[in-house]
Amino acid sequence: ERGSGVRDPHLFQEAAEVASLSFGKDAWSRLFYPPQKQFAVSQVELLASGFQWTEGPVWVNKSLYFGDTIDAKVYRYTPATGAIDTVREQSGRSPAHESWRAEPGSNGMAWHPRLGSRLLVCEHGSHSIVLWDVNTGEIEEVVSEYCSEQDGSKTCKPLNSPNDVVVDETGRFAFFTDPIYGLLEKERFHEDPYLDAKSVVGIKGVYRVDLATKELQLLDGSLQRPNGVGFLHGDHQSHHLVVSECCQGDHLTDCTQGTMRYRVYDLNPGTLDSVRSTRDVVVKLPAQPGCSDGFQVLGERLVSSCSGGLCVVNMAAGTLESRLAIGIRFSNVAAGDDGHSLYITGQQGLFRVTLTQVTRDYNEVHLKPKEDL
């Protein structure tokens, strides 16, 4: 039953039969507990199943919030009790006449102490970024359009479907990606050229928004499928923004299934309002279901969803250190339990892996929230 926290034995048994580390056992063991050369599926804990496509995990006040983009619900998982509660319905605020949407719900979410009891939420159905109060349910729209000026006239067009979001150290600025996956249709639920044609704004952007003034700025409109977003070093004090590109379509130029691409933006320190330079980290993997979607930053490493499973990417070296093939498509990763665990969302379930003491010590400094709700 969805939300019950009960495991689906068929789902997990199937995963256990194919789980393997294709390479990088030493790198994997440095991060995850128990450290061992031979990977055991018991390291990946299936907390609950019965969902469709879980996304947007964010740790707040000893609980994990996550959503289902297809069912359009947001859930709260409380580790202390094991309970999973439905805390928001119709999470993407998709209009009734847009019943064609395959993923009408919310996607990425983010929190900062400055936001109090509110989460920043990416909504597919409303094409917007909103502030959602987890206590009252109140919704405040932050941005839903991109406006540009040409020949002295201002034109505003709706965003595609905001996908993932992160807040800077100060809590003043948010950065988000706006690909076109929220425009997928139920009858054509696959990557296809029709998606690009459905975009009204005409770009797949990486944006910066001032949460005080709601002023929106386009940082990059050149990526084909921008997706996950975060700051390197994990403590939000860096001015190096990372955006993953979810490459799955054979029709896309240099963005086909199996391509992992992460773009690093060196932003102007302080205001974070301009890009000084960029660099790309690109890794080619066998063409398997999944892509470089959401990720969690651990120092200069990313633990990221990837083609065929979960990957550890060293952003400083520009190399793939380890890859876990578990036969399940993952969508996103978030640190939780005060940095002692990573929660993973994706195909039908909610998963968790436990981190080593060395990684926990790092997280105590860099990932533990300054204050709770």
XYZ file of C-alpha atoms in Angstrom:
373
model
C 0.000 0.000 0.000
C 1.436 3.399 -0.976
C 2.644 5.368 2.005
C 2.571 2.420 4.370
C 6.317 1.963 4.507
C 5.916 -1.703 3.532
C 8.534 -3.158 1.237
C 7.594 -4.745 -2.038
C 9.497 -8.067 -1.933
C 9.271 -8.535 -5.686
C 10.827 -5.143 -6.395
C 13.672 -5.677 -3.949
C 14.296 -9.303 -4.890
C 14.621 -8.290 -8.506
C 17.091 -5.584 -7.542
C 19.105 -7.953 -5.367
C 19.576 -10.402 -8.196
C 21.236 -7.872 -10.480
C 22.969 -5.566 -7.997
C 26.682 -5.240 -8.628
C 29.461 -2.723 -8.540
C 30.729 -2.676 -12.099
C 33.951 -1.029 -10.886
C 35.293 1.254 -8.167
C 34.733 -0.970 -5.124
C 37.426 0.869 -3.144
C 35.909 4.274 -3.885
C 32.459 2.995 -2.941
C 33.721 1.546 0.335
C 35.261 4.869 1.340
C 31.800 6.429 1.283
C 29.333 3.764 2.305
C 28.967 1.486 5.312
C 29.714 -1.343 5.846
C 32.974 -0.964 3.896
C 33.699 -4.085 1.917
C 35.273 -5.051 -1.382
C 32.307 -7.124 -2.497
C 29.131 -5.087 -2.635
C 26.118 -6.495 -0.795
C 22.606 -5.373 -1.679
C 21.905 -5.114 2.038
C 23.788 -1.800 1.911
C 20.847 -0.333 -0.002
C 17.747 -0.276 2.193
C 14.323 -0.124 0.579
C 12.250 1.938 3.014
C 8.951 1.910 1.126
C 7.491 1.069 -2.270
C 4.191 1.340 -4.113
C 4.971 4.753 -5.569
C 5.429 5.518 -9.262
C 8.314 7.975 -9.696
C 9.613 9.567 -6.495
C 11.593 12.802 -6.665
C 12.711 15.951 -4.854
C 14.022 14.568 -1.520
C 14.888 17.218 1.067
C 15.767 16.737 4.751
C 14.062 19.122 7.205
C 13.535 18.888 10.959
C 14.343 15.180 11.348
C 12.088 14.197 8.458
C 12.481 13.636 4.745
C 10.054 15.295 2.341
C 9.751 13.811 -1.153
C 7.191 13.759 -3.932
C 5.783 11.586 -6.694
C 5.784 13.436 -10.006
C 3.161 11.105 -11.524
C 0.765 10.807 -8.572
C 1.221 14.527 -7.801
C 1.645 14.042 -4.053
C 4.235 15.058 -1.474
C 5.119 12.684 1.368
C 6.947 13.010 4.675
C 9.063 10.116 5.949
C 9.873 10.122 9.681
C 12.772 7.753 10.458
C 12.023 7.698 14.197
C 8.682 5.967 13.580
C 9.040 4.679 10.030
C 5.816 6.487 9.110
C 5.210 7.890 5.653
C 2.440 10.488 5.565
C 0.835 12.228 2.612
C 1.257 15.950 3.313
C 0.213 17.519 0.012
C -2.196 16.570 -2.796
C -2.152 17.887 -6.391
C 1.363 19.059 -5.729
C 2.018 20.422 -9.215
C -1.232 22.437 -9.360
C -1.805 21.166 -12.877
C -4.917 22.708 -14.502
C -7.846 20.325 -14.987
C -7.796 20.789 -18.759
C -4.194 19.535 -18.898
C -5.044 15.935 -18.063
C -2.624 14.858 -20.795
C 0.356 15.405 -18.496
C 2.312 12.282 -17.612
C 4.016 13.993 -14.663
C 1.705 16.716 -13.329
C 3.183 16.837 -9.823
C 5.993 18.665 -8.082
C 9.646 17.824 -8.573
C 12.705 19.237 -6.798
C 12.465 20.884 -3.366
C 14.890 22.887 -1.233
C 15.054 24.415 2.231
C 17.122 27.051 4.059
C 16.760 28.229 7.677
C 15.823 31.672 6.396
C 12.687 30.168 4.819
C 11.275 29.104 8.185
C 8.496 26.557 7.698
C 8.450 26.973 3.927
C 10.006 24.827 1.214
C 10.926 25.970 -2.266
C 9.118 23.647 -4.670
C 9.382 23.084 -8.423
C 5.892 22.575 -9.869
C 5.400 20.960 -13.268
C 1.712 21.718 -13.701
C 1.897 25.426 -12.870
C 5.247 25.960 -14.644
C 6.462 27.652 -11.490
C 8.691 27.849 -8.434
C 6.657 28.335 -5.263
C 7.119 28.663 -1.525
C 5.000 26.056 0.254
C 4.388 26.321 3.995
C 4.498 22.777 5.383
C 2.500 23.846 8.459
C -0.316 25.875 6.901
C -0.292 24.629 3.316
C -0.123 28.210 2.044
C 1.373 28.662 -1.436
C 3.261 31.753 -2.586
C 4.344 31.865 -6.205
C 7.921 33.022 -6.715
C 8.218 32.884 -10.498
C 6.361 31.282 -13.412
C 7.490 33.302 -16.441
C 10.682 34.373 -18.138
C 10.593 37.897 -19.548
C 12.951 39.265 -22.159
C 13.241 42.550 -24.000
C 13.714 42.956 -27.714
C 13.510 46.168 -29.721
C 12.281 48.002 -26.654
C 9.334 45.706 -25.980
C 9.028 43.242 -23.117
C 7.763 39.720 -23.758
C 6.924 37.207 -21.013
C 6.488 33.485 -21.627
C 5.697 30.619 -19.226
C 8.530 28.465 -17.994
C 8.593 24.837 -19.160
C 8.536 22.712 -15.995
C 11.012 23.640 -13.232
C 12.901 20.503 -12.255
C 15.361 21.028 -9.420
C 16.286 23.911 -7.114
C 18.964 24.898 -4.610
C 19.339 27.888 -2.275
C 22.613 29.739 -1.752
C 24.343 30.163 1.609
C 22.562 33.398 2.460
C 19.063 32.140 1.662
C 18.583 35.121 -0.650
C 19.059 33.502 -4.055
C 17.672 30.301 -5.543
C 18.975 28.534 -8.635
C 16.842 26.157 -10.650
C 16.723 24.192 -13.886
C 13.858 24.288 -16.369
C 13.932 21.361 -18.823
C 10.873 20.038 -20.638
C 10.187 16.704 -18.929
C 7.087 18.102 -17.240
C 5.613 18.435 -20.745
C 5.680 14.672 -21.314
C 2.325 13.292 -22.420
C 0.685 10.142 -21.051
C 0.289 8.728 -24.558
C 3.866 9.633 -25.504
C 5.717 9.030 -22.254
C 9.215 8.959 -23.722
C 11.988 11.300 -24.809
C 11.079 12.538 -28.280
C 11.481 15.627 -30.500
C 7.837 16.594 -29.787
C 8.942 17.787 -26.346
C 11.067 20.610 -27.715
C 8.160 21.751 -29.891
C 5.893 22.042 -26.817
C 8.180 24.578 -25.125
C 6.608 28.054 -25.258
C 9.607 29.852 -23.807
C 11.814 28.101 -26.335
C 14.826 27.419 -24.094
C 15.832 24.879 -21.474
C 17.308 27.229 -18.935
C 19.407 27.473 -15.806
C 18.074 30.399 -13.766
C 18.834 32.537 -10.720
C 15.957 34.139 -8.840
C 16.162 36.721 -6.070
C 13.742 35.482 -3.403
C 13.336 39.000 -1.992
C 12.456 40.796 -5.242
C 11.427 37.750 -7.347
C 13.649 39.043 -10.122
C 14.537 36.237 -12.534
C 17.800 35.968 -14.443
C 18.774 33.462 -17.135
C 22.299 32.146 -16.505
C 22.496 29.577 -19.314
C 20.140 28.620 -22.120
C 22.518 26.396 -24.074
C 21.963 23.018 -22.368
C 19.584 20.528 -23.975
C 18.297 18.790 -20.816
C 19.423 20.630 -17.633
C 18.329 18.726 -14.563
C 19.943 18.426 -11.113
C 21.515 21.470 -9.446
C 23.740 22.069 -6.414
C 26.784 23.888 -5.065
C 30.166 22.176 -4.869
C 31.591 21.524 -1.388
C 28.112 20.860 -0.052
C 28.061 23.702 2.452
C 26.542 26.305 0.071
C 29.529 28.621 0.664
C 30.978 27.944 -2.760
C 30.282 30.037 -5.820
C 30.672 26.999 -8.041
C 27.239 25.850 -9.189
C 26.859 22.395 -10.743
C 24.086 21.393 -13.149
C 23.621 17.882 -14.502
C 22.256 17.139 -17.940
C 19.810 14.222 -18.271
C 20.746 12.738 -21.641
C 18.343 10.075 -22.888
C 17.262 10.895 -26.430
C 18.983 9.420 -29.464
C 17.820 12.430 -31.460
C 19.796 14.860 -29.304
C 23.227 16.042 -30.393
C 25.914 14.712 -28.046
C 23.294 14.019 -25.373
C 22.366 10.392 -26.007
C 21.606 7.606 -23.540
C 24.659 6.810 -21.422
C 26.183 10.310 -21.582
C 26.804 11.822 -18.128
C 27.381 15.572 -18.295
C 27.870 17.986 -15.401
C 28.473 21.692 -16.063
C 30.288 23.718 -13.406
C 29.571 27.461 -13.336
C 32.109 29.750 -11.667
C 29.759 32.501 -10.478
C 30.658 36.013 -9.430
C 31.243 35.686 -5.632
C 28.777 37.480 -3.411
C 26.058 38.432 -5.862
C 26.242 35.170 -7.854
C 24.675 37.104 -10.719
C 27.079 36.388 -13.563
C 29.034 33.446 -14.931
C 32.792 34.008 -15.051
C 33.592 30.672 -16.673
C 32.267 27.127 -17.158
C 33.724 23.659 -17.463
C 32.113 20.349 -18.320
C 32.704 16.935 -16.784
C 31.577 14.282 -19.266
C 31.592 10.514 -18.773
C 30.334 7.923 -21.244
C 28.546 4.853 -19.860
C 26.774 1.931 -21.542
C 23.331 2.952 -22.790
C 21.038 1.768 -19.992
C 17.844 3.236 -18.492
C 18.443 6.287 -16.342
C 20.514 9.456 -16.660
C 22.572 11.975 -14.681
C 19.551 13.428 -12.885
C 19.617 14.598 -9.253
C 22.662 14.375 -6.973
C 24.068 15.068 -3.515
C 27.360 16.921 -3.151
C 29.915 15.411 -0.768
C 32.962 17.669 -0.853
C 34.145 17.674 -4.458
C 32.296 14.454 -5.205
C 28.769 13.924 -6.404
C 26.682 10.890 -5.531
C 24.411 10.996 -8.532
C 21.753 9.046 -10.324
C 23.169 7.845 -13.615
C 22.643 5.490 -16.500
C 22.035 2.059 -14.974
C 22.070 3.057 -11.308
C 24.054 5.287 -8.948
C 27.462 6.864 -9.575
C 30.231 8.557 -7.588
C 31.772 11.369 -9.661
C 34.960 13.184 -8.665
C 34.364 16.699 -9.954
C 37.901 17.918 -9.193
C 39.485 15.139 -11.237
C 36.654 14.980 -13.753
C 36.388 11.220 -13.388
C 33.838 8.554 -12.526
C 35.056 6.766 -9.386
C 32.368 4.164 -8.855
C 29.119 2.914 -10.292
C 26.433 0.825 -8.624
C 24.192 -1.114 -11.001
C 21.108 -2.212 -9.099
C 18.597 -2.649 -11.896
C 16.484 0.261 -10.671
C 16.350 3.769 -12.147
C 17.161 6.438 -9.575
C 16.101 10.066 -9.824
C 17.652 12.034 -6.969
C 19.779 11.887 -3.814
C 19.674 13.867 -0.549
C 21.657 13.738 2.679
C 19.637 13.038 5.810
C 19.865 11.893 9.420
C 22.205 14.838 10.120
C 24.457 13.733 7.287
C 24.691 10.094 8.359
C 22.644 8.725 5.452
C 21.766 9.351 1.847
C 18.146 9.008 0.766
C 17.526 8.018 -2.834
C 14.352 8.430 -4.873
C 13.325 6.933 -8.191
C 11.506 3.948 -9.608
C 8.604 2.922 -7.353
C 10.426 3.374 -4.049
C 12.317 5.301 -1.394
C 15.806 3.999 -0.590
C 18.560 4.717 1.932
C 22.288 4.012 2.244
C 24.403 4.567 5.371
C 27.617 6.584 5.175
C 31.014 5.745 6.678
C 32.262 7.525 9.792
C 34.735 9.597 7.768
C 31.954 10.892 5.559
C 29.725 11.439 8.583
C 32.412 13.588 10.228
C 32.599 15.722 7.105
C 28.837 16.059 6.972
C 28.616 17.149 10.610
C 30.496 20.281 9.547
C 29.170 20.866 6.043
C 25.703 19.356 5.731
C 24.050 19.624 9.140
C 21.400 22.386 9.065
C 22.198 25.486 11.100
C 18.763 25.245 12.678
C 15.614 23.173 12.349
C 12.056 24.251 11.670
